[in-house]
Coordinates of C-alpha atoms in Angstrom, one line a residue:
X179 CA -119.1 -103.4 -150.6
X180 CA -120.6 -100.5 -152.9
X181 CA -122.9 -102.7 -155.2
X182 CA -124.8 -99.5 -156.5
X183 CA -124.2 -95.8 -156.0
X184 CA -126.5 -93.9 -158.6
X185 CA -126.1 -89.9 -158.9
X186 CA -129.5 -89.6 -160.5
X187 CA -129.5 -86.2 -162.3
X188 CA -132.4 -85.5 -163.2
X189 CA -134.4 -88.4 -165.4
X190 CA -130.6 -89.3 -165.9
X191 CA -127.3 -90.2 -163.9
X192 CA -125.0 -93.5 -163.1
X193 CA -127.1 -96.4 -162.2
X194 CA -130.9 -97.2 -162.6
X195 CA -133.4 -94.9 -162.5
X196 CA -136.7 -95.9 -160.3
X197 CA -138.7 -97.0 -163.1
X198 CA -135.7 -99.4 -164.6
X199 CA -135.3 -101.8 -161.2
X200 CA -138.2 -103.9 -161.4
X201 CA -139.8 -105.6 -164.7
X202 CA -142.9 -103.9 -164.3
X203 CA -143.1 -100.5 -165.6
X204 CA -143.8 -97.4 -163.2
X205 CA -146.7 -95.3 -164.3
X206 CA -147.6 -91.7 -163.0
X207 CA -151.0 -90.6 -161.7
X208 CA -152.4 -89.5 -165.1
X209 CA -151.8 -92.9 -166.7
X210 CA -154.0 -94.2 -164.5
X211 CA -156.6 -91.7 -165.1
X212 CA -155.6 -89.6 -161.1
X213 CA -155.9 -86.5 -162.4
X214 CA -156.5 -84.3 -159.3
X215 CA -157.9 -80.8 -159.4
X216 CA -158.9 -78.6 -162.0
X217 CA -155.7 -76.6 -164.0
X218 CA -153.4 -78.1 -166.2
X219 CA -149.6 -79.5 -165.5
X220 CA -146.5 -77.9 -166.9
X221 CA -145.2 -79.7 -169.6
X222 CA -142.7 -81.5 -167.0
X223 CA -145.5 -82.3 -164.3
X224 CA -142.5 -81.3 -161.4
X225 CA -141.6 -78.6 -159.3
X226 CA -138.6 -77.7 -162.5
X227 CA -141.4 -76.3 -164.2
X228 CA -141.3 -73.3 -162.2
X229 CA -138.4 -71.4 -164.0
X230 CA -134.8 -71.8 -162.6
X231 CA -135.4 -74.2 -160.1
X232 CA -133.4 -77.4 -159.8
X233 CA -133.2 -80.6 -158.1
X234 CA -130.1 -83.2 -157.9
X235 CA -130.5 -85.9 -156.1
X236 CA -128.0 -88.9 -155.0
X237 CA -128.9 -92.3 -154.2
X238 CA -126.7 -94.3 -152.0
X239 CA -127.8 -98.5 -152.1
X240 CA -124.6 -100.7 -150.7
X241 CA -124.3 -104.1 -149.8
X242 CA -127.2 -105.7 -147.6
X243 CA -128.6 -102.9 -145.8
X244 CA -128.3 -99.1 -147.3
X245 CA -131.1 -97.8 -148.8
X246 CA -131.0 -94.1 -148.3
X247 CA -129.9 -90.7 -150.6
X248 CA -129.9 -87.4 -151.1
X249 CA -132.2 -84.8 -152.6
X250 CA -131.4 -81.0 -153.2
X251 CA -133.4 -78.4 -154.5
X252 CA -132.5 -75.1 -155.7
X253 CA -134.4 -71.9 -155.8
X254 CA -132.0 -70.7 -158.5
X255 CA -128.5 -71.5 -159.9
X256 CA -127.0 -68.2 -158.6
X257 CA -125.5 -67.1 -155.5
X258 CA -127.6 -68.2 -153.0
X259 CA -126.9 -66.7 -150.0
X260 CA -126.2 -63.6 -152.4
X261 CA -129.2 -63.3 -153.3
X262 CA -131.7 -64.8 -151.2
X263 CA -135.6 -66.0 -151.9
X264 CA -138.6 -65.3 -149.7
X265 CA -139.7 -68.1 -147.9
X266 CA -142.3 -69.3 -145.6
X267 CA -142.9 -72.7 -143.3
X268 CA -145.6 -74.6 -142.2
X269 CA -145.0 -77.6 -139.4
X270 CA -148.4 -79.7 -139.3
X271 CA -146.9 -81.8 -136.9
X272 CA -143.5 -81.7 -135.4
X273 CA -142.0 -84.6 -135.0
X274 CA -139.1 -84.1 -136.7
X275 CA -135.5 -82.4 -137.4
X276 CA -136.2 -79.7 -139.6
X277 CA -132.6 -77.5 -139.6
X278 CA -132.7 -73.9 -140.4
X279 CA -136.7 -74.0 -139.5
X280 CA -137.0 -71.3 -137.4
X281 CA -134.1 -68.4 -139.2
X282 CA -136.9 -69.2 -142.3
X283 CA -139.9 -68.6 -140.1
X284 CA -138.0 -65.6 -138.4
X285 CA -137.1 -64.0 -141.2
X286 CA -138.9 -65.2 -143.8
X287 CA -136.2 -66.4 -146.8
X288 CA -134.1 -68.8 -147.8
X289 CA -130.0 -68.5 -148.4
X290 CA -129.3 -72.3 -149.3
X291 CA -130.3 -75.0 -151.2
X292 CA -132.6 -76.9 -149.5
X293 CA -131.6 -80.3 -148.9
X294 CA -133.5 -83.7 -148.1
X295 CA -132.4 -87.0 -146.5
X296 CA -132.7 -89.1 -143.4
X297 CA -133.1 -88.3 -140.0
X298 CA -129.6 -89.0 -139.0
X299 CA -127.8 -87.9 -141.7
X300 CA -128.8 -84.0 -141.0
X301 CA -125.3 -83.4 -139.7
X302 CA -123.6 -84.3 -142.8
X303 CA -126.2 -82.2 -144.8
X304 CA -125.7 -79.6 -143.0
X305 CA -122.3 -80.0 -143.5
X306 CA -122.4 -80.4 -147.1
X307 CA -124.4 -77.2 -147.6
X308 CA -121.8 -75.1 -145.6
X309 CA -119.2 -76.9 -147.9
X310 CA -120.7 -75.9 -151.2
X311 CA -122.2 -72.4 -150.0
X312 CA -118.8 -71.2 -148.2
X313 CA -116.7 -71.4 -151.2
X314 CA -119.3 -70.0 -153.8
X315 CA -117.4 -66.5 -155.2
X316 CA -118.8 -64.0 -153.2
X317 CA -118.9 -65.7 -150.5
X318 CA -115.6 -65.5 -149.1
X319 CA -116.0 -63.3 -146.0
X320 CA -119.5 -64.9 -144.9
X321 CA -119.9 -66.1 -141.1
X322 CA -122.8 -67.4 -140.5
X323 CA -125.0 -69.7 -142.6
X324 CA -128.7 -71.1 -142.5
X325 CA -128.4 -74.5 -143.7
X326 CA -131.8 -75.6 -144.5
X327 CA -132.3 -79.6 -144.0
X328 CA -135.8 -81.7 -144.0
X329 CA -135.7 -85.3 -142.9
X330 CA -137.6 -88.5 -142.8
X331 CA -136.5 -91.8 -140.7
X332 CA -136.3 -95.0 -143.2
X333 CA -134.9 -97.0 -140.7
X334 CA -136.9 -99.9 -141.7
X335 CA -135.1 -100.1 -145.1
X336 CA -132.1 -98.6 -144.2
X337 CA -129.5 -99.4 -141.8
X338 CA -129.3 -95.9 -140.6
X339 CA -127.3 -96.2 -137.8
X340 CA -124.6 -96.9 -140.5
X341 CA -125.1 -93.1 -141.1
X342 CA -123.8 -93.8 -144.6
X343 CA -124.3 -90.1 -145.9
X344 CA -121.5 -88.1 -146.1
X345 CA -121.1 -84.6 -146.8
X346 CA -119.5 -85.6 -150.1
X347 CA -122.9 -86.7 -151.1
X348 CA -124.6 -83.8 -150.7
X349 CA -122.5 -81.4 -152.1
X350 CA -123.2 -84.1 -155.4
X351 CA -126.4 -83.7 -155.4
X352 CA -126.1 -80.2 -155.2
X353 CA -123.7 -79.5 -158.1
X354 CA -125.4 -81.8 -160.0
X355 CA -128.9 -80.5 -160.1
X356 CA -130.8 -79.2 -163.0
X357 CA -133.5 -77.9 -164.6
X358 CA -134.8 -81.1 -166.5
X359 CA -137.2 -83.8 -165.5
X360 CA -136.6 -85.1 -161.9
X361 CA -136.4 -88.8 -161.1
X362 CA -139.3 -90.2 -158.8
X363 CA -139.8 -93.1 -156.6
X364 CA -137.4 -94.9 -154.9
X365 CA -134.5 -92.7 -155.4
X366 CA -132.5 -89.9 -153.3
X367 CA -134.1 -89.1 -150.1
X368 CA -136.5 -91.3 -151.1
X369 CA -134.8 -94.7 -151.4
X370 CA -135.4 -96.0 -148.5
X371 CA -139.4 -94.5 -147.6
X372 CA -142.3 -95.9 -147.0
X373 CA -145.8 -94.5 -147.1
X374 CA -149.3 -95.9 -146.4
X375 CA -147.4 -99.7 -146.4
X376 CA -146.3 -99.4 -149.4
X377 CA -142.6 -98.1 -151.2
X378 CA -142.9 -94.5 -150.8
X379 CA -140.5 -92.3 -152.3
X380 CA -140.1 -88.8 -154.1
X381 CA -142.9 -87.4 -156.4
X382 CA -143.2 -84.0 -157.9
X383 CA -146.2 -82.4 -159.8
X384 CA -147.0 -78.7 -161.3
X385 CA -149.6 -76.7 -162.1
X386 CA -150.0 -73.8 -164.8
X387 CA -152.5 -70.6 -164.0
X388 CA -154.6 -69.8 -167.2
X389 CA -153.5 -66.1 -168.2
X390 CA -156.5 -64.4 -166.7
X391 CA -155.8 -65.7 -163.6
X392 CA -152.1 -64.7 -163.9
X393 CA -150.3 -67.0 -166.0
X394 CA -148.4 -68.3 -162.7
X395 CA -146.6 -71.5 -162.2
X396 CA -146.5 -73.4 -158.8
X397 CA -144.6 -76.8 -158.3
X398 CA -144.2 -79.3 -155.8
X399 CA -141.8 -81.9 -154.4
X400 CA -142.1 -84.5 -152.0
X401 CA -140.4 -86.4 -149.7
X402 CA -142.9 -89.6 -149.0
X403 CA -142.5 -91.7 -145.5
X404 CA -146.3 -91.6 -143.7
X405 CA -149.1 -93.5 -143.2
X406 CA -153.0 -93.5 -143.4
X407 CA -155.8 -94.5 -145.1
X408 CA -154.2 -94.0 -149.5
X409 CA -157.4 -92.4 -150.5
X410 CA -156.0 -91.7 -154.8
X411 CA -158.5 -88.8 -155.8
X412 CA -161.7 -89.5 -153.8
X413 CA -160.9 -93.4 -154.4
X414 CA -160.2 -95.3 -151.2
X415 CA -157.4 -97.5 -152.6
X416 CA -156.2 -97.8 -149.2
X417 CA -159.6 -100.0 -148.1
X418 CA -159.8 -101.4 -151.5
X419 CA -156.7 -103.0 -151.0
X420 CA -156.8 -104.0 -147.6
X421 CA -154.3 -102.1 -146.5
X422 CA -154.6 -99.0 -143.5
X423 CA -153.9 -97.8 -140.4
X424 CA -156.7 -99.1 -137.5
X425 CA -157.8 -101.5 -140.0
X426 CA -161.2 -102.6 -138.1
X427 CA -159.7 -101.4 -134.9
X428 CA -158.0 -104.0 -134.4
X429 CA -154.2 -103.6 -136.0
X430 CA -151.7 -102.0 -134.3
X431 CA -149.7 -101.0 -137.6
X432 CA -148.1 -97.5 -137.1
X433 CA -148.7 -94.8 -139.2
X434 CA -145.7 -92.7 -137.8
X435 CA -143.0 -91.2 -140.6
X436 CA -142.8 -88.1 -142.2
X437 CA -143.2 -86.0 -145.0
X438 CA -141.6 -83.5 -146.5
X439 CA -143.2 -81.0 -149.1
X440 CA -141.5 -78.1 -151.1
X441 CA -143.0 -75.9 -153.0
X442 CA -141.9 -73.4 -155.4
X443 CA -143.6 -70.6 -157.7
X444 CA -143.0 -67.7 -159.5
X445 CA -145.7 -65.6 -158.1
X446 CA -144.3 -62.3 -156.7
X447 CA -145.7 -63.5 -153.1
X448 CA -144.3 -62.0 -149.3
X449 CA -143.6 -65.0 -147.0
X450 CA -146.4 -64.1 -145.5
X451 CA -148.1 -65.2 -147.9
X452 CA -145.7 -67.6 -148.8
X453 CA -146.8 -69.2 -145.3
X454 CA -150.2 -69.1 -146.2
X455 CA -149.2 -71.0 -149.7
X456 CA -147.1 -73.9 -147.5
X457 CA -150.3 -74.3 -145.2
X458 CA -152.4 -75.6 -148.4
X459 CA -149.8 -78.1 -149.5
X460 CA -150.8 -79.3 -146.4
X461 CA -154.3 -79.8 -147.5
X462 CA -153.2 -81.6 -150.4
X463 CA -151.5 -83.7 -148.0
X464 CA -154.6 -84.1 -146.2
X465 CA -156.9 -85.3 -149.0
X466 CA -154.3 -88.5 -149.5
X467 CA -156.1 -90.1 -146.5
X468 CA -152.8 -88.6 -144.1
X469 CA -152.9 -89.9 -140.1
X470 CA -151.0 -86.9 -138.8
X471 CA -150.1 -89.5 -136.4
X472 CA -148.1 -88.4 -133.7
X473 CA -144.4 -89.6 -134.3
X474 CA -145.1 -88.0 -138.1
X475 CA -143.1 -84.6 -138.9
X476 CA -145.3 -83.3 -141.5
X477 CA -143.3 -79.9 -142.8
X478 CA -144.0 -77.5 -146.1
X479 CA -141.9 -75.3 -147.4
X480 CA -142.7 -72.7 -149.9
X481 CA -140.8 -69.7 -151.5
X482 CA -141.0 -67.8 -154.9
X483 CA -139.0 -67.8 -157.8
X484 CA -140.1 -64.2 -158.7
X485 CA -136.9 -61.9 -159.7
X486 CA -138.9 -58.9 -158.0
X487 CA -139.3 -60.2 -154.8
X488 CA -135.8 -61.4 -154.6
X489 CA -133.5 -60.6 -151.7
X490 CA -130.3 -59.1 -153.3
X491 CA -127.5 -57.7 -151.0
X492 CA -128.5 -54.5 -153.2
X493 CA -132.0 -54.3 -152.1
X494 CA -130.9 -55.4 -148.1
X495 CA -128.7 -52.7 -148.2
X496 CA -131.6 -49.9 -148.8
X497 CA -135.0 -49.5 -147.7
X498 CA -137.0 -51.5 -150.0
X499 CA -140.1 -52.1 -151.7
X500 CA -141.2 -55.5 -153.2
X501 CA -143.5 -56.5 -155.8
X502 CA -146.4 -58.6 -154.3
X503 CA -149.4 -60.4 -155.4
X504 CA -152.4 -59.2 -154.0
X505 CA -154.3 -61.4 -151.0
X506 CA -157.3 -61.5 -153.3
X507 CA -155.4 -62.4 -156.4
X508 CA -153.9 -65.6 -153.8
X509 CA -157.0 -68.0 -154.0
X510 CA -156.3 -69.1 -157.3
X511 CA -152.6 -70.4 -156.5
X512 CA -153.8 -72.0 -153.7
X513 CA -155.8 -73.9 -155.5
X514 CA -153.2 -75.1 -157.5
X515 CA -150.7 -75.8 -154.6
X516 CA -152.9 -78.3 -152.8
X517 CA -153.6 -80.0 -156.2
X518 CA -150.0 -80.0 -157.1
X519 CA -149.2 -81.2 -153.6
X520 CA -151.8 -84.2 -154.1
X521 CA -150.5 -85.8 -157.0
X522 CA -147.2 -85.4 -156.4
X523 CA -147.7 -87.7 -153.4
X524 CA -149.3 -90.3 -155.9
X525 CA -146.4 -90.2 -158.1
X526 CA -144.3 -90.9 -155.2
X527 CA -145.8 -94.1 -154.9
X528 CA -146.8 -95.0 -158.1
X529 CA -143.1 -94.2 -159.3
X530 CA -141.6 -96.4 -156.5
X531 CA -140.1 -99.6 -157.1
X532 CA -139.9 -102.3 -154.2
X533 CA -136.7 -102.2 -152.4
X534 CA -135.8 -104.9 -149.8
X535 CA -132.9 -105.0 -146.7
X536 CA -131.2 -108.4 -146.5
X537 CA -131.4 -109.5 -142.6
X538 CA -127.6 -109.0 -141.1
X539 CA -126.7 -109.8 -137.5
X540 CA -127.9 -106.1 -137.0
X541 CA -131.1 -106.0 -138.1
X542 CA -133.8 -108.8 -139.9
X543 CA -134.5 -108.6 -143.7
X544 CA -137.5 -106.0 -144.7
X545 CA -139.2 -105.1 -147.9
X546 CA -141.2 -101.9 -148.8
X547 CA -143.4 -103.4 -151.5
X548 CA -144.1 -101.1 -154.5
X549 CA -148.0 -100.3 -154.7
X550 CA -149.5 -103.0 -157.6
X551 CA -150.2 -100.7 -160.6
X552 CA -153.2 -103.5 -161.6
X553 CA -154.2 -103.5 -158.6
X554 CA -154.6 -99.7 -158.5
X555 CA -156.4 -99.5 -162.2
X556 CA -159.1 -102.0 -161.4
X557 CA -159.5 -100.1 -158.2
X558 CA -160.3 -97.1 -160.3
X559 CA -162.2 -98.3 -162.6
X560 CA -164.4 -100.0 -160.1
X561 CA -164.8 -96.2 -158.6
X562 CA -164.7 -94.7 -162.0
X563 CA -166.5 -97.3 -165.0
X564 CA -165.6 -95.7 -168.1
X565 CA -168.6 -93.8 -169.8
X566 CA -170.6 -95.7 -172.6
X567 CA -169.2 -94.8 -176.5
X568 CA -172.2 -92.9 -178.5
X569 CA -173.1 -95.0 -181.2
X570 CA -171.8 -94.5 -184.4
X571 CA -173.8 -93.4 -187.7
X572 CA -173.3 -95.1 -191.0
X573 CA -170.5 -92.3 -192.0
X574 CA -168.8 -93.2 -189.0
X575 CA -169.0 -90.0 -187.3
X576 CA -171.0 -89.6 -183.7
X577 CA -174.3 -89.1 -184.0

């Protein structure tokens, strides 16, 4: 029996939101003072920051064992397949079912949304996308689609064998996406994830380019389900917490899973150099203390927002030239990507809520336990004491 089915648009939707299952409150990496990197956030911290793109997500949790959902992300709310993005991929390791990988490496763009969920529910995603994109106006006389689909296995939480995602779902996620803050934690494609041995989930983060440097915006979104050693900003919370992969040799725990990372910007970049954009959101991935084990499908996925570089069926049609960011004007966004990439991992987690499977004659019962927020703070402040207060004058003003 359905017990809850929550379309989470947005910070909105039908059903609780991440931060509203448990009684204690969720916080995001900057609350906690994890404030990776150098440039600023956009006033949303997520990958919506970068103008036009949007992100629906669906989150399916029924009876004793489905924990699982749906996350779509848009480039833009136009046509599509119309009017394609440029697009580049990175696979760090490939263990994994990544559909429509290698058209976007080929080719280098994008023609769908992009749509995230479990490992066996790519089928039905795929399915959902050639749903919504074949009867978009404009569309009518198209034969031949690249669905793009990322996935991550949350078997452990999820009865996935049940295959509980239907195409239904995905085309809900996919009309309902916006612009607006995106929920995080344990919700969509994230519901039923696990990362570092703790509830993973979905995080997003953003960062803005000062004006000298371009005024640019780059966002990311992640799709949590690895393991390691959780190292939060140069903090080993992982070992501070007793909890990692090898622990003193001696554990066996896997660190297999997957993760998923999408990045957008507005940057006039080539998928060339979109690919070389995807390939630091992999070094943001590294500095979280990432196994790269070998069952892990570690994937990025980057394109640009950027009208200019834009792949209308005017511009196929004629031989073309494309606005393009110059390779030594790059260094600067890739900054940004791999700190973006970073703390949207630690929102994943610190967004997540715990979310158990009651044992069935299937499977036993299983819990992936949210990260301890206290825990976490007195980690960082053992790492990071807060600096001494200068002593006040008699006016009350430092002296």
């Amino acid at each position: 029996m359905l017990t809850i089915a929550a379309i989470a648009i947005g910070m909105g939707g039908i059903g609780p939101t991440s931060a509203q299952v448990e009684g204690e409150p969720r916080v995001h990496a900057r609350d906690i003072g994890i404030a990776p990197g150098i440039f600023k956030p956009g006033p949303l911290n997520s990958i919506t920051d970068v103008d036009g793109v949007r992100v629906g997500q669906v989150t399916r949790i029924e009876g004793a064992d489905v924990r699982t959902g749906v996350t779509a992300i848009l480039p833009h709310g136009g046509n599509l397949f119309q009017d394609k993005v440029p697009a580049g991929i990175v696979v760090a390791n490939g263990f994994g079912k990544f559909a429509g990988a290698t058209q976007v490496a080929e080719l280098g763009e994008i023609e769908t949304p992009i749509v995230l969920t479990n490992t066996l529910s790519v089928a039905p995603a795929i399915d959902g996308i050639l749903d919504w994109t074949l009867t978009r106006p404009g569309n009518e006389e198209i034969g031949s689609v690249n669905a793009v689909v990322g996935e991550t296995n949350d078997g452990t939480l999820n009865n996935i064998r049940k295959r509980a995602i239907g195409r239904l779902d995905v085309v809900a996620a996919i009309e309902t996406a916006t612009s607006g803050p995106v929920a995080e934690g344990s919700v969509g494609a994230g519901t039923g994830t696990l990362a570092f041995g703790w509830k993973g989930g979905i995080g997003t983060s953003s960062r803005i380019l000062p004006q000298a440097l371009g005024g640019y915006r780059v966002g990311v979104l992640v799709q949590t389900n690895y393991g390691g050693t959780l190292t939060m900003d140069g903090i080993p919370v992982g070992k501070a917490l007793g909890r990692y992969f090898l622990r003193e040799h001696g554990e066996r725990a896997s660190a297999d899973g997957s993760i998923i990372l999408i990045v957008a910007t507005d940057a006039p970049l080539s998928d060339r150099n979109l690919t070389r954009l995807a390939h630091r959101a992999i070094a943001g991935l590294a500095r979280t203390g990432a196994a790269f084990s070998n069952g892990s499908g570690d994937y990025a996925v980057a394109f640009s927002t950027a009208d200019g570089v834009r792949r209308t069926a005017a511009r196929r049609g004629v031989v073309t030239a494309y606005p393009e960011l110059a390779n030594d004007a790059t260094s600067p966004i890739f900054v940004a990507v791999s700190e973006a990439a970073e703390e949207a991992i630690y929102n994943s987690l610190l967004m997540a809520t715990t979310v158990e499977r009651q044992a069935t004659g299937e499977a036993g019962a299983a819990r992936g336990e949210a990260l301890d927020i206290a825990a976490v703070r007195k980690v960082v402040a053992r790492y990071r004491p807060a600096a001494p207060r200068a002593p006040l004058s008699a006016k009350g003003t430092i002296r």
